[in-house]
Amino acid sequence: MHIWVDADACPKVIKEILFRAAERDGIVMTLVANQAMVTPRLKNIRSLRVAAGFDMADNEIVKRLTAGDLVITADIPLATEVIAKGGFALNPRGELYTQDNIQNTRSVRDFMDSLRAAGVETGGPAMFSQRDRQNFANQLDRFLSSQIRREKR
């Protein structure tokens, strides 16, 4: 398994949780962004800089992703593509996107997009909180534990 991080918009605190998990479990992780990134000097943590432009990081992640990989992203269209390729997607607030919930999540996102395009003020996401951070850490640990158990069988 490989962890891919849609790193341009990923909160720093989430990256730090990911660095610790990758180091602890020896999982290969790649942060993909259109800007230079600082990462720990560990052989299993890498960064990949892509050209600036719409969806460049997303497209690179989808291109390199293999079934069973985990992608950290808040981007619902990217999560949809990840799941279609047999991967898993976890957003920085701790929601794990699956075959069972991604279509509903995508429908809500598209509906809100159409409201905004029609001029309706929908507000933005809530401020990133300590609870979001804890939800992410807990979900990541549950996911990694289940994958490690599965690989040992």
GROMACS .gro file of C-alpha atoms in nm:
model
  153
    1MET     CA    1   0.000   0.000   0.000
    2HIS     CA    2   0.108   0.352  -0.079
    3ILE     CA    3  -0.029   0.674   0.071
    4TRP     CA    4  -0.074   0.961  -0.174
    5VAL     CA    5  -0.138   1.310  -0.037
    6ASP     CA    6  -0.312   1.581  -0.237
    7ALA     CA    7  -0.076   1.818  -0.060
    8ASP     CA    8  -0.154   2.165  -0.195
    9ALA     CA    9  -0.459   2.208   0.030
   10CYS     CA   10  -0.379   1.954   0.301
   11PRO     CA   11  -0.349   2.119   0.645
   12LYS     CA   12  -0.001   2.113   0.797
   13VAL     CA   13  -0.126   1.937   1.110
   14ILE     CA   14  -0.265   1.653   0.893
   15LYS     CA   15   0.068   1.619   0.713
   16GLU     CA   16   0.241   1.590   1.050
   17ILE     CA   17   0.003   1.309   1.155
   18LEU     CA   18   0.073   1.136   0.823
   19PHE     CA   19   0.451   1.172   0.864
   20ARG     CA   20   0.434   1.005   1.206
   21ALA     CA   21   0.211   0.722   1.078
   22ALA     CA   22   0.431   0.659   0.772
   23GLU     CA   23   0.741   0.648   0.989
   24ARG     CA   24   0.578   0.426   1.254
   25ASP     CA   25   0.433   0.175   1.006
   26GLY     CA   26   0.702   0.198   0.736
   27ILE     CA   27   0.447   0.289   0.470
   28VAL     CA   28   0.561   0.465   0.155
   29MET     CA   29   0.401   0.807   0.124
   30THR     CA   30   0.420   1.063  -0.152
   31LEU     CA   31   0.301   1.422  -0.123
   32VAL     CA   32   0.195   1.565  -0.458
   33ALA     CA   33   0.175   1.941  -0.507
   34ASN     CA   34   0.251   2.219  -0.751
   35GLN     CA   35   0.492   2.384  -0.510
   36ALA     CA   36   0.803   2.277  -0.323
   37MET     CA   37   0.739   2.098   0.006
   38VAL     CA   38   0.943   2.027   0.315
   39THR     CA   39   0.926   1.663   0.421
   40PRO     CA   40   1.107   1.459   0.683
   41ARG     CA   41   1.429   1.297   0.566
   42LEU     CA   42   1.297   0.943   0.565
   43LYS     CA   43   1.341   0.700   0.278
   44ASN     CA   44   0.970   0.614   0.269
   45ILE     CA   45   0.844   0.976   0.250
   46ARG     CA   46   0.871   1.155  -0.081
   47SER     CA   47   0.743   1.465  -0.250
   48LEU     CA   48   0.648   1.507  -0.611
   49ARG     CA   49   0.620   1.851  -0.762
   50VAL     CA   50   0.389   1.887  -1.061
   51ALA     CA   51   0.333   2.179  -1.296
   52ALA     CA   52   0.095   2.449  -1.180
   53GLY     CA   53  -0.250   2.419  -1.327
   54PHE     CA   54  -0.601   2.296  -1.267
   55ASP     CA   55  -0.608   1.935  -1.139
   56MET     CA   56  -0.242   1.869  -1.222
   57ALA     CA   57  -0.174   1.709  -0.882
   58ASP     CA   58  -0.503   1.516  -0.895
   59ASN     CA   59  -0.425   1.381  -1.241
   60GLU     CA   60  -0.077   1.270  -1.134
   61ILE     CA   61  -0.214   1.089  -0.830
   62VAL     CA   62  -0.475   0.905  -1.038
   63LYS     CA   63  -0.211   0.813  -1.296
   64ARG     CA   64   0.023   0.660  -1.036
   65LEU     CA   65  -0.236   0.509  -0.802
   66THR     CA   66  -0.277   0.133  -0.777
   67ALA     CA   67  -0.564  -0.063  -0.621
   68GLY     CA   68  -0.542  -0.065  -0.243
   69ASP     CA   69  -0.357   0.266  -0.215
   70LEU     CA   70  -0.486   0.539   0.017
   71VAL     CA   71  -0.528   0.898  -0.102
   72ILE     CA   72  -0.564   1.187   0.141
   73THR     CA   73  -0.782   1.452  -0.021
   74ALA     CA   74  -1.076   1.683   0.036
   75ASP     CA   75  -1.141   1.685  -0.339
   76ILE     CA   76  -1.459   1.483  -0.405
   77PRO     CA   77  -1.402   1.437  -0.781
   78LEU     CA   78  -1.052   1.305  -0.707
   79ALA     CA   79  -1.192   1.073  -0.437
   80THR     CA   80  -1.445   0.942  -0.690
   81GLU     CA   81  -1.168   0.856  -0.937
   82VAL     CA   82  -0.957   0.695  -0.663
   83ILE     CA   83  -1.241   0.467  -0.560
   84ALA     CA   84  -1.316   0.379  -0.923
   85LYS     CA   85  -0.954   0.257  -0.952
   86GLY     CA   86  -0.983   0.041  -0.640
   87GLY     CA   87  -0.817   0.281  -0.399
   88PHE     CA   88  -0.936   0.440  -0.078
   89ALA     CA   89  -0.982   0.810  -0.005
   90LEU     CA   90  -0.973   0.981   0.333
   91ASN     CA   91  -1.044   1.349   0.376
   92PRO     CA   92  -0.853   1.564   0.626
   93ARG     CA   93  -1.158   1.579   0.853
   94GLY     CA   94  -1.159   1.201   0.891
   95GLU     CA   95  -1.431   1.091   0.649
   96LEU     CA   96  -1.338   0.772   0.465
   97TYR     CA   97  -1.488   0.765   0.116
   98THR     CA   98  -1.602   0.423   0.002
   99GLN     CA   99  -1.803   0.263  -0.278
  100ASP     CA  100  -2.101   0.288  -0.043
  101ASN     CA  101  -2.087   0.663   0.023
  102ILE     CA  102  -1.898   0.835  -0.258
  103GLN     CA  103  -2.189   0.874  -0.498
  104ASN     CA  104  -2.406   1.039  -0.234
  105THR     CA  105  -2.116   1.264  -0.132
  106ARG     CA  106  -2.055   1.353  -0.497
  107SER     CA  107  -2.425   1.431  -0.550
  108VAL     CA  108  -2.432   1.669  -0.252
  109ARG     CA  109  -2.112   1.838  -0.374
  110ASP     CA  110  -2.253   1.881  -0.725
  111PHE     CA  111  -2.583   2.016  -0.588
  112MET     CA  112  -2.400   2.274  -0.375
  113ASP     CA  113  -2.187   2.365  -0.678
  114SER     CA  114  -2.502   2.430  -0.883
  115LEU     CA  115  -2.647   2.647  -0.605
  116ARG     CA  116  -2.329   2.856  -0.596
  117ALA     CA  117  -2.334   2.887  -0.976
  118ALA     CA  118  -2.691   3.017  -0.948
  119GLY     CA  119  -2.575   3.286  -0.706
  120VAL     CA  120  -2.692   3.127  -0.382
  121GLU     CA  121  -2.458   3.198  -0.090
  122THR     CA  122  -2.387   2.856   0.063
  123GLY     CA  123  -2.100   2.950   0.292
  124GLY     CA  124  -1.780   2.755   0.308
  125PRO     CA  125  -1.659   2.468   0.518
  126ALA     CA  126  -1.631   2.515   0.892
  127MET     CA  127  -1.293   2.611   1.036
  128PHE     CA  128  -1.061   2.314   1.074
  129SER     CA  129  -1.088   2.213   1.440
  130GLN     CA  130  -0.912   2.001   1.700
  131ARG     CA  131  -1.203   1.757   1.668
  132ASP     CA  132  -1.141   1.730   1.290
  133ARG     CA  133  -0.774   1.659   1.359
  134GLN     CA  134  -0.864   1.388   1.610
  135ASN     CA  135  -1.124   1.236   1.374
  136PHE     CA  136  -0.862   1.217   1.102
  137ALA     CA  137  -0.599   1.058   1.328
  138ASN     CA  138  -0.848   0.801   1.457
  139GLN     CA  139  -0.978   0.708   1.111
  140LEU     CA  140  -0.624   0.686   0.972
  141ASP     CA  141  -0.519   0.455   1.257
  142ARG     CA  142  -0.828   0.234   1.207
  143PHE     CA  143  -0.767   0.216   0.834
  144LEU     CA  144  -0.394   0.139   0.862
  145SER     CA  145  -0.452  -0.120   1.134
  146SER     CA  146  -0.710  -0.302   0.922
  147GLN     CA  147  -0.482  -0.294   0.616
  148ILE     CA  148  -0.181  -0.420   0.812
  149ARG     CA  149  -0.391  -0.704   0.957
  150ARG     CA  150  -0.520  -0.787   0.608
  151GLU     CA  151  -0.164  -0.799   0.466
  152LYS     CA  152  -0.049  -1.036   0.742
  153ARG     CA  153  -0.313  -1.296   0.647
   0.00000   0.00000   0.00000
